[in-house]
Amino acid sequence: PFHVGKASVRENLISQRAQEHGIPIIYVNLVGGQDDLIFDGRSYYFNKEGEKVVQAKAFQEDLLFFPLNEKANNCPQEDMLKDVFDALVLGVRDYIHKNNFRKVVIGLSGGIDSAVTVAIAVKALGAENVIGVTMPSKFSSVGSVKDSQQLATNLEITMYTLPIKECFESYLKSVEPLF
């Protein structure tokens, strides 16, 4: 399964084994998300000199054809930040599809956490399948509501505003006897 930096560790290991035994190695890896595991694909062919000749795409299915006597080539290098983003997108996409969900609803706070979450969801599922909800209360700043609206506009998602002042006050009143 994928973790940050795994590609480099894997490549070094395969390269060392190919050199050590003087044989080419074809490494085939699964692609997809399963609960809390993400498999990044990125299958490889290393020649007997331990040089990476060809590499399949990361975080998506790929099919490679190549001659076994090929020399090293310019394969993509690991990009940890992109890998983390792509892993999150793949995990969300597979989870949603494997559970037969059609849409997701995400609370928009105007902060970076909900912005990143919505960006991942849009990349994984398409803007038409992501709904944003902002729930302003006395604790919400004007800026956070505007930021949520701007995010929804930028990502072209549907957004609903559901003020929660009355719900919050009702909740406080219902728990008042406990305090």
Coordinates of N, CA, C and O in Angstrom, one line a residue:
P1 N 0.8 -1.2 0.0 CA 0.0 0.0 0.0 C 0.9 1.3 0.0 O 2.0 1.3 0.4
F2 N 0.3 2.3 -0.5 CA 1.0 3.6 -0.6 C 1.2 4.3 0.8 O 0.4 4.2 1.7
H3 N 2.3 4.9 0.9 CA 2.6 5.9 1.9 C 3.6 6.9 1.3 O 4.2 6.6 0.4
V4 N 3.6 8.1 1.9 CA 4.5 9.1 1.4 C 5.9 8.6 1.4 O 6.4 8.1 2.3
G5 N 6.6 8.7 0.2 CA 8.0 8.3 0.1 C 8.1 6.9 -0.3 O 9.2 6.4 -0.6
K6 N 7.0 6.1 -0.5 CA 7.1 4.7 -0.8 C 7.7 4.4 -2.2 O 8.4 3.5 -2.3
A7 N 7.4 5.3 -3.1 CA 7.9 5.1 -4.5 C 9.5 5.0 -4.5 O 10.0 4.1 -5.1
S8 N 10.1 5.9 -3.8 CA 11.6 5.9 -3.7 C 12.1 4.6 -3.1 O 13.1 4.0 -3.5
V9 N 11.5 4.3 -2.0 CA 11.9 3.1 -1.2 C 11.8 1.8 -2.1 O 12.7 1.0 -2.2
R10 N 10.6 1.7 -2.8 CA 10.3 0.6 -3.7 C 11.3 0.6 -4.8 O 11.9 -0.5 -5.1
E11 N 11.6 1.7 -5.5 CA 12.5 1.7 -6.6 C 13.9 1.3 -6.2 O 14.5 0.6 -6.9
N12 N 14.3 1.9 -5.1 CA 15.7 1.5 -4.6 C 15.8 0.0 -4.3 O 16.8 -0.6 -4.7
L13 N 14.8 -0.6 -3.7 CA 14.8 -2.0 -3.4 C 14.8 -2.8 -4.7 O 15.6 -3.8 -4.9
I14 N 14.0 -2.5 -5.7 CA 13.9 -3.2 -6.9 C 15.2 -3.1 -7.7 O 15.8 -4.1 -8.2
S15 N 15.8 -1.9 -7.7 CA 17.0 -1.7 -8.4 C 18.2 -2.5 -7.8 O 19.0 -3.1 -8.5
Q16 N 18.2 -2.5 -6.5 CA 19.3 -3.3 -5.8 C 19.1 -4.8 -6.1 O 20.1 -5.5 -6.3
R17 N 17.9 -5.3 -6.0 CA 17.7 -6.7 -6.3 C 18.1 -7.1 -7.7 O 18.7 -8.1 -8.0
A18 N 17.7 -6.2 -8.7 CA 18.1 -6.5 -10.1 C 19.6 -6.5 -10.3 O 20.1 -7.4 -10.9
Q19 N 20.3 -5.6 -9.7 CA 21.8 -5.5 -9.8 C 22.4 -6.7 -9.1 O 23.3 -7.4 -9.6
E20 N 21.9 -7.0 -7.9 CA 22.5 -8.1 -7.0 C 22.4 -9.4 -7.7 O 23.3 -10.2 -7.7
H21 N 21.3 -9.7 -8.4 CA 21.1 -11.0 -9.1 C 21.3 -11.0 -10.6 O 21.3 -12.0 -11.2
G22 N 21.6 -9.8 -11.1 CA 21.9 -9.7 -12.6 C 20.7 -10.1 -13.4 O 20.9 -10.7 -14.5
I23 N 19.5 -9.8 -13.0 CA 18.3 -10.1 -13.7 C 17.4 -8.9 -13.9 O 17.3 -8.1 -13.0
P24 N 16.6 -8.8 -14.9 CA 15.6 -7.8 -15.0 C 14.4 -8.1 -14.1 O 14.2 -9.3 -13.8
I25 N 13.7 -7.1 -13.6 CA 12.6 -7.3 -12.7 C 11.4 -6.5 -13.2 O 11.6 -5.3 -13.4
I26 N 10.3 -7.2 -13.3 CA 9.0 -6.5 -13.6 C 8.2 -6.5 -12.3 O 8.0 -7.6 -11.8
Y27 N 7.9 -5.3 -11.8 CA 7.1 -5.2 -10.6 C 5.8 -4.7 -10.9 O 5.6 -3.6 -11.6
V28 N 4.7 -5.4 -10.5 CA 3.4 -5.0 -10.9 C 2.6 -4.7 -9.6 O 2.6 -5.5 -8.6
N29 N 2.0 -3.5 -9.5 CA 1.3 -3.1 -8.3 C -0.2 -2.8 -8.6 O -0.5 -2.3 -9.7
L30 N -1.0 -3.1 -7.7 CA -2.4 -2.8 -7.7 C -2.7 -1.3 -7.7 O -1.9 -0.5 -7.2
V31 N -3.8 -0.9 -8.3 CA -4.3 0.5 -8.3 C -5.7 0.5 -7.7 O -6.5 -0.2 -8.1
G32 N -5.8 1.4 -6.7 CA -7.2 1.6 -6.2 C -7.2 1.8 -4.7 O -6.2 1.6 -4.0
G33 N -8.4 2.2 -4.2 CA -8.5 2.3 -2.7 C -9.4 1.2 -2.2 O -10.4 0.8 -2.8
Q34 N -9.1 0.8 -1.0 CA -9.9 -0.2 -0.3 C -9.9 0.2 1.2 O -8.9 -0.1 1.9
D35 N -11.0 0.7 1.7 CA -11.1 1.2 3.0 C -10.0 2.2 3.3 O -9.9 3.2 2.7
D36 N -9.1 1.8 4.3 CA -8.0 2.7 4.6 C -6.7 2.5 3.9 O -5.7 3.1 4.2
L37 N -6.7 1.6 2.9 CA -5.5 1.3 2.1 C -5.7 1.9 0.7 O -6.8 1.9 0.1
I38 N -4.6 2.5 0.2 CA -4.6 3.0 -1.2 C -3.4 2.4 -1.9 O -2.2 2.4 -1.4
F39 N -3.6 1.8 -3.1 CA -2.5 1.2 -3.9 C -2.3 2.2 -5.0 O -3.2 2.5 -5.8
D40 N -1.0 2.5 -5.2 CA -0.7 3.6 -6.1 C -0.3 3.2 -7.5 O 0.1 4.0 -8.3
G41 N -0.4 1.9 -7.9 CA 0.0 1.5 -9.2 C 1.5 1.7 -9.4 O 2.2 1.2 -8.6
R42 N 1.8 2.4 -10.4 CA 3.2 2.8 -10.6 C 4.1 1.5 -10.7 O 5.1 1.3 -10.1
S43 N 3.6 0.6 -11.6 CA 4.3 -0.7 -11.9 C 5.6 -0.3 -12.6 O 5.7 0.8 -13.3
Y44 N 6.6 -1.2 -12.6 CA 7.9 -0.8 -13.2 C 8.5 -2.0 -13.9 O 8.2 -3.2 -13.6
Y45 N 9.5 -1.7 -14.8 CA 10.4 -2.7 -15.4 C 11.8 -2.1 -15.1 O 12.1 -1.0 -15.6
F46 N 12.6 -2.9 -14.4 CA 14.0 -2.5 -14.2 C 14.9 -3.5 -15.0 O 14.6 -4.7 -14.9
N47 N 15.9 -3.0 -15.7 CA 16.8 -4.0 -16.4 C 17.7 -4.6 -15.4 O 17.8 -4.3 -14.3
K48 N 18.6 -5.5 -16.0 CA 19.5 -6.3 -15.1 C 20.6 -5.4 -14.5 O 21.2 -5.8 -13.5
E49 N 20.8 -4.2 -15.0 CA 21.7 -3.2 -14.5 C 21.1 -2.4 -13.3 O 21.7 -1.6 -12.7
G50 N 19.8 -2.7 -13.1 CA 19.1 -2.0 -12.0 C 18.6 -0.6 -12.4 O 18.3 0.2 -11.5
E51 N 18.5 -0.4 -13.7 CA 18.0 0.9 -14.2 C 16.5 0.8 -14.5 O 16.1 -0.2 -15.0
K52 N 15.8 1.8 -14.0 CA 14.3 1.8 -14.3 C 14.2 2.2 -15.8 O 14.6 3.2 -16.2
V53 N 13.5 1.3 -16.5 CA 13.4 1.4 -18.0 C 12.0 2.1 -18.3 O 11.9 3.0 -19.1
V54 N 11.0 1.6 -17.6 CA 9.6 2.1 -17.8 C 8.8 2.1 -16.5 O 9.1 1.2 -15.7
Q55 N 7.9 3.0 -16.5 CA 7.0 3.1 -15.3 C 5.6 3.4 -15.7 O 5.4 4.2 -16.5
A56 N 4.7 2.6 -15.1 CA 3.2 2.9 -15.3 C 2.8 4.1 -14.6 O 3.5 4.6 -13.7
K57 N 1.7 4.6 -14.9 CA 1.1 5.8 -14.3 C 0.9 5.6 -12.8 O 0.6 4.4 -12.4
A58 N 1.0 6.6 -12.0 CA 0.7 6.6 -10.6 C -0.8 6.9 -10.4 O -1.4 7.8 -11.0
F59 N -1.5 6.1 -9.5 CA -2.8 6.4 -9.1 C -3.9 6.3 -10.2 O -5.0 6.8 -10.1
Q60 N -3.6 5.6 -11.2 CA -4.6 5.3 -12.3 C -4.1 4.1 -13.0 O -2.9 3.7 -13.1
E61 N -5.1 3.4 -13.6 CA -4.8 2.1 -14.3 C -4.0 2.5 -15.5 O -4.2 3.6 -16.1
D62 N -3.1 1.6 -15.9 CA -2.2 1.9 -17.1 C -1.9 0.5 -17.7 O -1.9 -0.5 -17.0
L63 N -1.5 0.6 -19.0 CA -1.1 -0.6 -19.7 C 0.2 -0.3 -20.4 O 0.2 0.7 -21.1
L64 N 1.2 -1.1 -20.2 CA 2.5 -0.8 -20.8 C 3.0 -1.9 -21.7 O 2.8 -3.1 -21.4
F65 N 3.6 -1.5 -22.9 CA 4.2 -2.5 -23.8 C 5.6 -1.9 -23.9 O 5.8 -0.8 -24.2
F66 N 6.6 -2.8 -23.8 CA 8.0 -2.4 -23.9 C 8.9 -3.6 -24.3 O 8.6 -4.7 -23.9
P67 N 10.0 -3.4 -25.0 CA 10.9 -4.5 -25.3 C 11.8 -4.7 -24.0 O 12.1 -3.8 -23.3
L68 N 12.0 -6.0 -23.7 CA 12.8 -6.4 -22.5 C 14.3 -6.0 -22.6 O 14.9 -6.1 -21.6
N69 N 14.8 -5.7 -23.8 CA 16.2 -5.3 -23.8 C 16.4 -3.8 -23.9 O 17.5 -3.3 -24.3
E70 N 15.4 -3.1 -23.5 CA 15.5 -1.6 -23.5 C 16.4 -1.1 -22.5 O 16.6 -1.7 -21.4
K71 N 17.0 0.1 -22.7 CA 17.9 0.8 -21.7 C 17.0 1.8 -21.0 O 15.9 2.1 -21.3
A72 N 17.7 2.3 -19.9 CA 17.0 3.2 -19.0 C 16.4 4.4 -19.8 O 17.0 4.8 -20.8
N73 N 15.4 5.0 -19.2 CA 14.6 6.0 -19.9 C 14.3 7.1 -18.9 O 14.5 7.0 -17.8
N74 N 13.7 8.2 -19.4 CA 13.3 9.3 -18.5 C 11.9 9.0 -17.9 O 10.9 9.4 -18.5
C75 N 11.9 8.3 -16.8 CA 10.6 8.0 -16.2 C 10.3 9.1 -15.2 O 11.2 9.8 -14.7
P76 N 9.0 9.3 -14.9 CA 8.6 10.3 -14.0 C 9.2 10.1 -12.6 O 9.4 9.0 -12.1
Q77 N 9.6 11.2 -12.0 CA 10.2 11.1 -10.6 C 9.0 11.3 -9.6 O 8.0 11.9 -9.9
E78 N 9.3 10.8 -8.4 CA 8.3 11.0 -7.3 C 8.1 12.4 -7.0 O 9.0 13.2 -6.8
D79 N 6.8 12.8 -6.8 CA 6.5 14.2 -6.4 C 5.6 14.0 -5.2 O 4.4 13.7 -5.3
M80 N 6.1 14.1 -4.0 CA 5.4 13.7 -2.8 C 4.1 14.5 -2.6 O 3.1 13.9 -2.2
L81 N 4.1 15.8 -2.8 CA 2.9 16.6 -2.6 C 1.8 16.1 -3.6 O 0.6 15.9 -3.2
K82 N 2.2 15.9 -4.9 CA 1.2 15.5 -5.9 C 0.7 14.1 -5.5 O -0.5 13.7 -5.7
D83 N 1.6 13.2 -5.1 CA 1.3 11.8 -4.7 C 0.2 11.8 -3.6 O -0.7 11.1 -3.6
V84 N 0.4 12.7 -2.6 CA -0.6 12.7 -1.5 C -1.9 13.2 -2.0 O -3.0 12.6 -1.7
F85 N -2.0 14.2 -2.8 CA -3.2 14.7 -3.4 C -3.9 13.6 -4.2 O -5.1 13.3 -4.1
D86 N -3.1 13.0 -5.1 CA -3.6 11.9 -6.0 C -4.1 10.7 -5.2 O -5.1 10.1 -5.6
A87 N -3.4 10.4 -4.1 CA -3.8 9.3 -3.3 C -5.2 9.6 -2.6 O -6.1 8.7 -2.5
L88 N -5.3 10.8 -2.1 CA -6.6 11.2 -1.5 C -7.8 11.2 -2.5 O -8.9 10.7 -2.2
V89 N -7.5 11.7 -3.7 CA -8.5 11.7 -4.8 C -8.9 10.2 -5.1 O -10.1 9.9 -5.2
L90 N -7.9 9.4 -5.3 CA -8.2 8.0 -5.6 C -9.0 7.3 -4.5 O -10.0 6.6 -4.7
G91 N -8.6 7.5 -3.3 CA -9.3 6.9 -2.1 C -10.7 7.4 -2.0 O -11.6 6.6 -1.8
V92 N -11.0 8.7 -2.2 CA -12.3 9.2 -2.1 C -13.2 8.6 -3.3 O -14.3 8.2 -3.1
R93 N -12.6 8.7 -4.5 CA -13.4 8.2 -5.6 C -13.8 6.7 -5.5 O -14.9 6.4 -5.7
D94 N -12.8 5.9 -5.1 CA -13.1 4.5 -5.0 C -14.1 4.2 -3.8 O -15.0 3.4 -4.0
Y95 N -13.9 4.9 -2.7 CA -14.9 4.7 -1.6 C -16.3 5.1 -2.0 O -17.2 4.3 -1.8
I96 N -16.5 6.2 -2.6 CA -17.8 6.7 -3.0 C -18.4 5.7 -4.1 O -19.5 5.3 -3.9
H97 N -17.6 5.3 -5.1 CA -18.2 4.5 -6.1 C -18.4 3.0 -5.6 O -19.5 2.4 -5.9
K98 N -17.5 2.5 -4.8 CA -17.7 1.1 -4.3 C -18.9 1.0 -3.3 O -19.5 0.0 -3.1
N99 N -19.3 2.1 -2.7 CA -20.5 2.2 -1.8 C -21.7 2.6 -2.5 O -22.8 2.9 -1.9
N100 N -21.6 2.8 -3.8 CA -22.8 3.2 -4.6 C -23.4 4.6 -4.2 O -24.6 4.7 -4.4
F101 N -22.6 5.5 -3.7 CA -23.1 6.8 -3.4 C -23.0 7.6 -4.7 O -22.2 7.3 -5.6
R102 N -23.9 8.6 -4.9 CA -23.9 9.4 -6.1 C -23.3 10.8 -5.9 O -22.8 11.4 -6.8
K103 N -23.6 11.3 -4.7 CA -23.2 12.7 -4.4 C -22.6 12.7 -3.0 O -22.9 11.9 -2.2
V104 N -21.9 13.8 -2.7 CA -21.4 14.1 -1.4 C -21.8 15.5 -0.9 O -22.0 16.4 -1.8
V105 N -22.0 15.6 0.4 CA -22.4 16.9 1.0 C -21.2 17.3 1.9 O -20.9 16.5 2.8
I106 N -20.7 18.4 1.8 CA -19.5 18.9 2.6 C -19.8 20.2 3.2 O -20.2 21.1 2.5
G107 N -19.6 20.3 4.5 CA -19.8 21.6 5.2 C -18.6 22.5 4.9 O -17.5 22.1 4.9
L108 N -19.0 23.7 4.5 CA -18.0 24.7 4.2 C -17.9 25.7 5.3 O -18.8 26.5 5.6
S109 N -16.7 25.8 5.9 CA -16.5 26.7 7.0 C -15.8 28.0 6.6 O -15.8 29.0 7.3
G110 N -15.3 28.0 5.4 CA -14.5 29.2 4.9 C -13.0 29.0 5.2 O -12.2 29.8 4.9
G111 N -12.7 27.9 5.9 CA -11.3 27.6 6.2 C -10.6 26.7 5.2 O -11.2 26.2 4.3
I112 N -9.3 26.5 5.5 CA -8.5 25.7 4.5 C -8.9 24.3 4.6 O -8.8 23.6 3.6
D113 N -9.3 23.8 5.7 CA -9.6 22.3 5.8 C -10.8 22.0 4.9 O -10.7 21.0 4.2
S114 N -11.9 22.7 5.0 CA -13.0 22.4 4.1 C -12.7 22.7 2.7 O -13.2 22.0 1.8
A115 N -11.9 23.7 2.4 CA -11.5 24.1 1.0 C -10.7 22.9 0.4 O -11.0 22.5 -0.8
V116 N -9.8 22.3 1.1 CA -9.0 21.2 0.6 C -9.9 20.0 0.4 O -9.8 19.3 -0.6
T117 N -10.8 19.8 1.4 CA -11.7 18.6 1.3 C -12.6 18.7 0.1 O -12.8 17.7 -0.7
V118 N -13.1 19.9 -0.2 CA -14.0 20.1 -1.4 C -13.2 20.0 -2.7 O -13.7 19.4 -3.6
A119 N -12.0 20.5 -2.7 CA -11.2 20.4 -3.9 C -10.9 18.9 -4.2 O -10.9 18.5 -5.4
I120 N -10.6 18.1 -3.2 CA -10.4 16.7 -3.4 C -11.6 16.0 -3.9 O -11.6 15.2 -4.9
A121 N -12.8 16.3 -3.3 CA -14.1 15.7 -3.8 C -14.4 16.1 -5.2 O -14.8 15.3 -6.0
V122 N -14.2 17.4 -5.6 CA -14.5 17.8 -6.9 C -13.6 17.1 -7.9 O -14.0 16.6 -9.0
K123 N -12.3 16.9 -7.6 CA -11.4 16.2 -8.5 C -11.8 14.8 -8.6 O -11.7 14.2 -9.7
A124 N -12.2 14.2 -7.5 CA -12.6 12.7 -7.5 C -13.9 12.4 -8.2 O -14.0 11.4 -8.8
L125 N -14.9 13.3 -8.0 CA -16.3 13.0 -8.4 C -16.9 13.9 -9.4 O -17.9 13.6 -10.0
G126 N -16.2 15.1 -9.7 CA -16.8 16.1 -10.6 C -17.7 17.0 -9.8 O -18.3 16.7 -8.8
A127 N -17.6 18.3 -10.2 CA -18.4 19.4 -9.4 C -19.9 19.1 -9.3 O -20.5 19.4 -8.3
E128 N -20.4 18.4 -10.3 CA -21.9 18.2 -10.3 C -22.3 17.2 -9.2 O -23.5 17.1 -8.9
N129 N -21.3 16.5 -8.6 CA -21.6 15.5 -7.6 C -21.2 16.0 -6.2 O -21.2 15.2 -5.3
V130 N -20.9 17.2 -6.1 CA -20.4 17.8 -4.8 C -21.4 18.9 -4.4 O -21.6 19.9 -5.2
I131 N -21.9 18.9 -3.2 CA -22.8 19.9 -2.7 C -22.1 20.5 -1.4 O -21.7 19.8 -0.5
G132 N -22.1 21.8 -1.4 CA -21.5 22.5 -0.2 C -22.6 23.1 0.6 O -23.6 23.5 0.1
V133 N -22.4 23.1 1.9 CA -23.4 23.6 2.9 C -22.6 24.5 3.8 O -21.6 24.1 4.4
T134 N -23.1 25.8 3.9 CA -22.5 26.6 5.0 C -23.6 26.9 6.0 O -24.8 27.0 5.6
M135 N -23.3 26.9 7.2 CA -24.2 27.0 8.3 C -23.9 28.1 9.2 O -23.3 27.9 10.3
P136 N -24.1 29.4 8.8 CA -23.7 30.5 9.6 C -24.5 30.6 11.0 O -25.6 30.2 11.1
S137 N -23.7 31.0 11.9 CA -24.3 31.3 13.3 C -23.6 32.5 13.8 O -22.8 33.2 13.1
K138 N -23.8 32.8 15.1 CA -23.2 34.0 15.7 C -21.7 33.8 15.8 O -21.0 34.8 16.0
F139 N -21.2 32.6 15.6 CA -19.8 32.4 15.7 C -19.1 32.5 14.3 O -17.9 32.5 14.2
S140 N -19.9 32.7 13.2 CA -19.4 32.8 11.9 C -19.0 34.2 11.5 O -19.9 35.1 11.8
S141 N -17.9 34.4 11.0 CA -17.6 35.8 10.5 C -18.1 36.0 9.1 O -18.4 35.0 8.4
V142 N -18.3 37.2 8.8 CA -18.8 37.6 7.4 C -17.8 37.0 6.4 O -18.2 36.5 5.4
G143 N -16.5 37.1 6.8 CA -15.4 36.6 5.9 C -15.5 35.2 5.6 O -15.3 34.7 4.5
S144 N -15.8 34.4 6.6 CA -15.9 32.9 6.4 C -17.1 32.5 5.5 O -16.9 31.6 4.7
V145 N -18.2 33.2 5.7 CA -19.3 32.9 4.8 C -19.0 33.3 3.4 O -19.2 32.6 2.4
K146 N -18.4 34.5 3.2 CA -18.0 35.0 1.8 C -17.0 34.0 1.2 O -17.0 33.7 0.0
D147 N -16.0 33.6 2.0 CA -15.0 32.6 1.5 C -15.6 31.3 1.1 O -15.2 30.8 0.0
S148 N -16.6 30.9 1.8 CA -17.3 29.6 1.4 C -18.0 29.8 0.1 O -18.0 29.0 -0.8
Q149 N -18.7 31.0 0.0 CA -19.4 31.3 -1.3 C -18.4 31.4 -2.5 O -18.7 30.9 -3.6
Q150 N -17.3 32.0 -2.2 CA -16.3 32.2 -3.3 C -15.7 30.8 -3.7 O -15.5 30.5 -4.9
L151 N -15.5 29.9 -2.7 CA -15.0 28.6 -3.0 C -16.0 27.8 -3.8 O -15.6 27.2 -4.8
A152 N -17.3 27.9 -3.5 CA -18.3 27.2 -4.2 C -18.4 27.7 -5.7 O -18.5 26.9 -6.6
T153 N -18.2 29.0 -5.8 CA -18.2 29.6 -7.2 C -17.0 29.2 -8.0 O -17.1 28.8 -9.1
N154 N -15.8 29.2 -7.3 CA -14.6 28.8 -8.0 C -14.6 27.4 -8.5 O -14.1 27.1 -9.6
L155 N -15.2 26.5 -7.6 CA -15.2 25.1 -8.0 C -16.4 24.7 -8.7 O -16.6 23.5 -9.1
E156 N -17.3 25.6 -8.9 CA -18.6 25.4 -9.6 C -19.5 24.3 -9.0 O -20.0 23.5 -9.7
I157 N -19.6 24.3 -7.7 CA -20.4 23.4 -7.0 C -21.7 24.1 -6.5 O -21.7 25.3 -6.4
T158 N -22.7 23.3 -6.3 CA -24.0 23.9 -5.7 C -23.7 24.1 -4.2 O -23.1 23.3 -3.5
M159 N -24.2 25.2 -3.7 CA -24.0 25.5 -2.3 C -25.3 26.0 -1.7 O -26.0 26.8 -2.3
Y160 N -25.6 25.5 -0.5 CA -26.8 26.0 0.2 C -26.3 26.6 1.5 O -25.3 26.2 2.1
T161 N -27.0 27.7 1.9 CA -26.8 28.3 3.2 C -27.9 28.0 4.1 O -29.1 28.3 3.8
L162 N -27.6 27.4 5.2 CA -28.6 27.0 6.2 C -28.2 27.6 7.6 O -27.4 27.0 8.3
P163 N -28.8 28.8 7.9 CA -28.5 29.4 9.2 C -28.9 28.5 10.3 O -30.0 27.9 10.3
I164 N -28.1 28.4 11.3 CA -28.4 27.5 12.4 C -28.6 28.2 13.8 O -28.6 27.6 14.8
K165 N -28.8 29.5 13.7 CA -29.0 30.3 15.0 C -30.1 29.7 15.8 O -29.9 29.4 17.0
E166 N -31.3 29.5 15.2 CA -32.4 29.0 16.0 C -32.2 27.6 16.5 O -32.6 27.2 17.6
C167 N -31.6 26.7 15.7 CA -31.3 25.3 16.1 C -30.3 25.3 17.3 O -30.5 24.6 18.2
F168 N -29.3 26.2 17.2 CA -28.3 26.3 18.3 C -29.0 26.8 19.6 O -28.7 26.2 20.6
E169 N -29.8 27.8 19.5 CA -30.5 28.3 20.7 C -31.4 27.3 21.3 O -31.5 27.1 22.5
S170 N -32.1 26.5 20.4 CA -33.0 25.5 20.9 C -32.2 24.4 21.6 O -32.6 23.9 22.7
Y171 N -31.1 24.0 21.1 CA -30.2 23.0 21.7 C -29.7 23.5 23.1 O -29.8 22.7 24.0
L172 N -29.2 24.7 23.1 CA -28.8 25.3 24.4 C -29.9 25.2 25.5 O -29.7 24.9 26.6
K173 N -31.1 25.6 25.0 CA -32.2 25.6 25.9 C -32.5 24.2 26.4 O -32.8 24.0 27.6
S174 N -32.4 23.2 25.5 CA -32.7 21.8 25.9 C -31.7 21.2 26.9 O -32.1 20.3 27.7
V175 N -30.5 21.6 26.8 CA -29.5 21.1 27.7 C -29.2 21.9 29.0 O -28.5 21.5 29.9
E176 N -29.9 23.1 29.0 CA -29.7 24.0 30.2 C -29.9 23.3 31.5 O -29.2 23.6 32.4
P177 N -31.0 22.5 31.7 CA -31.2 21.8 33.0 C -30.0 21.0 33.5 O -29.8 20.8 34.7
L178 N -29.2 20.5 32.6 CA -28.0 19.7 32.9 C -26.9 20.5 33.5 O -26.0 19.9 34.1
F179 N -26.9 21.8 33.3 CA -25.8 22.6 33.7 C -26.3 23.5 34.8 O -26.0 24.6 35.0

